[in-house]
Coordinates of C-alpha atoms in Angstrom, one line a residue:
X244 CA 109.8 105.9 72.3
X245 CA 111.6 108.7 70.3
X246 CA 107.8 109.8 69.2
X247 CA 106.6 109.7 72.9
X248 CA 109.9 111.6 74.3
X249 CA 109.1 113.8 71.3
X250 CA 105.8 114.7 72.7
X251 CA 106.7 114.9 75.8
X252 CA 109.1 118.0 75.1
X253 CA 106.9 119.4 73.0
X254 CA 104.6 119.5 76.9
X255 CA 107.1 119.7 79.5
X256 CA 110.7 121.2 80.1
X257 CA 112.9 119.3 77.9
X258 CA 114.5 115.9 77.9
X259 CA 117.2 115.4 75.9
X260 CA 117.7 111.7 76.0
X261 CA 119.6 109.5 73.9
X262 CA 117.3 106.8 74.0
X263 CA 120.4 103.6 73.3
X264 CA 119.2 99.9 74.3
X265 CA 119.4 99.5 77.6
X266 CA 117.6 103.2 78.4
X267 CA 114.6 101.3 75.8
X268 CA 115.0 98.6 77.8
X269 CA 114.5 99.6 81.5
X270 CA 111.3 101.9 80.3
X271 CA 110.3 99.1 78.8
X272 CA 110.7 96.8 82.5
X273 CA 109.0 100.3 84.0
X274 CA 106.1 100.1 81.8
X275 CA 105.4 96.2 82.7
X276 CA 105.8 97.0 86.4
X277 CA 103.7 99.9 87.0
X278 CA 101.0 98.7 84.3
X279 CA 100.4 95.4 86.9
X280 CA 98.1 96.4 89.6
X281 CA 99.7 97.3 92.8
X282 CA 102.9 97.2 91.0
X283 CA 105.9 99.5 92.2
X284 CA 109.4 99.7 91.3
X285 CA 112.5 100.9 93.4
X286 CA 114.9 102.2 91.0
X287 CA 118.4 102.3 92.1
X288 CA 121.6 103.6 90.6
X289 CA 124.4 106.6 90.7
X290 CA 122.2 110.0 90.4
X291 CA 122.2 111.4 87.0
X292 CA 121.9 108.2 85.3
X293 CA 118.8 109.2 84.1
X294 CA 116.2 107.1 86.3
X295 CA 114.4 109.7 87.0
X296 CA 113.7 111.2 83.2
X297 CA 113.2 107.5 82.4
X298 CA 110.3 107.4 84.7
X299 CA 109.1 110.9 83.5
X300 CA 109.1 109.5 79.7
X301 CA 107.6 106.2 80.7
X302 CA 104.2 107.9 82.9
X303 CA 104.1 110.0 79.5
X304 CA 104.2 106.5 77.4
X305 CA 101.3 105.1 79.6
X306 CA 99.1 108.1 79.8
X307 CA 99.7 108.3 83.4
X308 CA 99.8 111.5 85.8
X309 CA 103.5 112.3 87.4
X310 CA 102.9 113.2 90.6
X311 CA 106.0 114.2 93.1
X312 CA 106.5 116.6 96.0
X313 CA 108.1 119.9 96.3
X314 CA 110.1 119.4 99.2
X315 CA 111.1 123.0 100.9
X316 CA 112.6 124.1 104.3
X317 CA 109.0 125.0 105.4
X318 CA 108.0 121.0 104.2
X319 CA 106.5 118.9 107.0
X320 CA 104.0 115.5 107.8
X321 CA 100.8 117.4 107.2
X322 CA 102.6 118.5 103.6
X323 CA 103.2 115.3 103.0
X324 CA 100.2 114.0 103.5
X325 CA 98.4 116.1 101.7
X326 CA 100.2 115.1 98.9
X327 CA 99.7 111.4 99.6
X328 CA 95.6 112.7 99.4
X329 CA 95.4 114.5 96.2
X330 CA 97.4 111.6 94.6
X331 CA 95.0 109.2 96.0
X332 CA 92.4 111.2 94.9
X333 CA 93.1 111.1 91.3
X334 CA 93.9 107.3 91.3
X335 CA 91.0 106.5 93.7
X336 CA 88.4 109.1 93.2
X337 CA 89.4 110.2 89.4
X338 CA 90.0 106.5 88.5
X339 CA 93.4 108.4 86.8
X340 CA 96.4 106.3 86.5
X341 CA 98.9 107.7 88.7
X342 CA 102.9 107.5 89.2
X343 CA 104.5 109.0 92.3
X344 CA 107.7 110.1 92.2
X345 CA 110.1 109.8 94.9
X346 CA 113.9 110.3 95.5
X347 CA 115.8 109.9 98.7
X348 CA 116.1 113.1 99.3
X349 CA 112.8 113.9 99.3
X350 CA 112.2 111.9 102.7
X351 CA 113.0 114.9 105.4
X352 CA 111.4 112.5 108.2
X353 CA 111.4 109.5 109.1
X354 CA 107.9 109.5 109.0
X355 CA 107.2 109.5 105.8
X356 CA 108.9 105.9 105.5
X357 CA 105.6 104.8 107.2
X358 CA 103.1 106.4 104.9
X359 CA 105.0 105.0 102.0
X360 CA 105.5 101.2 103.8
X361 CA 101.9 101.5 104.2
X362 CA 101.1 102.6 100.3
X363 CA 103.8 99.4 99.2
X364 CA 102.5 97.3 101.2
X365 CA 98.9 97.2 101.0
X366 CA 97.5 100.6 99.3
X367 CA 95.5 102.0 102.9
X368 CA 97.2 104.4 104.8
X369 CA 94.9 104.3 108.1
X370 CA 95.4 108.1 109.4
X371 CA 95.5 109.6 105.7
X372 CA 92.1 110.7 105.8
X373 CA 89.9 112.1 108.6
X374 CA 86.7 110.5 109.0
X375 CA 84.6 113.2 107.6
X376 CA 87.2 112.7 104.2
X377 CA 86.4 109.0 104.7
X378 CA 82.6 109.3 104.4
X379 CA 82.8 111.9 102.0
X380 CA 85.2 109.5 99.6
X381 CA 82.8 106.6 100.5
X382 CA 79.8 108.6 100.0
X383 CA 80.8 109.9 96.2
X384 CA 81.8 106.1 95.7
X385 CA 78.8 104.2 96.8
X386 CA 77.2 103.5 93.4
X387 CA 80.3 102.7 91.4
X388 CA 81.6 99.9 94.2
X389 CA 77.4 98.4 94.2
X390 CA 78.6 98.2 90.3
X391 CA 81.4 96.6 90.9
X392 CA 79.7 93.8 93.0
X393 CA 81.1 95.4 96.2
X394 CA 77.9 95.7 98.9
X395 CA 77.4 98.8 100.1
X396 CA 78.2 99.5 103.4
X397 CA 81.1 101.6 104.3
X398 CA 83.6 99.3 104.5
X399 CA 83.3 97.3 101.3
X400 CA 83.2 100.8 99.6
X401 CA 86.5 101.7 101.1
X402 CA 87.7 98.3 100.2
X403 CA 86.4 99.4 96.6
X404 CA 88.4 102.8 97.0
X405 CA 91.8 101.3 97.9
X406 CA 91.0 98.9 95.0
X407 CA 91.6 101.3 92.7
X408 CA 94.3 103.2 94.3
X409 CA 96.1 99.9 94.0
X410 CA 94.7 99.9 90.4
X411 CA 95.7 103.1 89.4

């Protein structure tokens, strides 16, 4: 870990973490979780304990892209959203392992409560994408989900896409 958190500041805006046995320990426990598929992990605890740079190190440790929002005044639904896309994107589309960052205070509206109940609890968000993103997604998808042993009519390649998004 002192290697990876190396490399990691030698690539992003320093960490400087004292990596003692419970801190090796919990990115250890973050590793297992988000390594099983569909796996996701609430992390609780007083802010500034470090669960956040723990997550950073441990996405660095897996090879896995960080992906979190910028949250400004100007933020809304449709910002959201189009966050929630390019991250399924990568992990669907891009086959790219993925972890998605989020504190509480990133959650401006209430809405987004329901996007993210509906990434925990079964990976399809049904109003993420329009249908013209659908069929294009489906479309660009088709061959690897017939390789896969999925048929291929539009549904069992969108079943193939949230698959992976569950996956990755």
């Amino acid at each position: 870990l002192e290697t990876a958190l190396f490399e990691y500041n030698e690539t992003h805006a320093e960490m400087n973490l004292v990596l003692f046995d419970d801190a090796v320990l919990h990115v250890a426990r973050i590793v297992r979780i988000i390594k099983n598929t569909g796996g996701h992990a609430l992390l609780v605890g007083v802010g500034g304990s470090g669960k956040q740079s723990l997550s950073k190190l441990t996405a660095h440790v897996v090879g896995f892209n960080l992906m979190s929002i910028a949250v400004n005044p100007t933020y809304s639904v449709n910002d959201f959203k189009t966050d929630l896309q390019n991250m399924y994107n990568k992990a669907g589309l891009k086959q790219e392992g993925v972890l998605f960052l989020l504190t509480d205070s990133q959650i401006i509206n209430e809405k987004f409560m329901v996007y993210i109940n509906d990434l925990l609890s079964s990976g399809n968000i049904p109003d993420l994408f329009n249908r013209d993103e659908k069929e294009q997604i489906v479309n660009s998808l088709t061959n690897k989900a017939k390789g896969a042993g999925y048929t291929a009519d539009p549904a069992s390649v969108w079943a193939y896409f949230i698959s992976k998004i569950r996956e990755n």
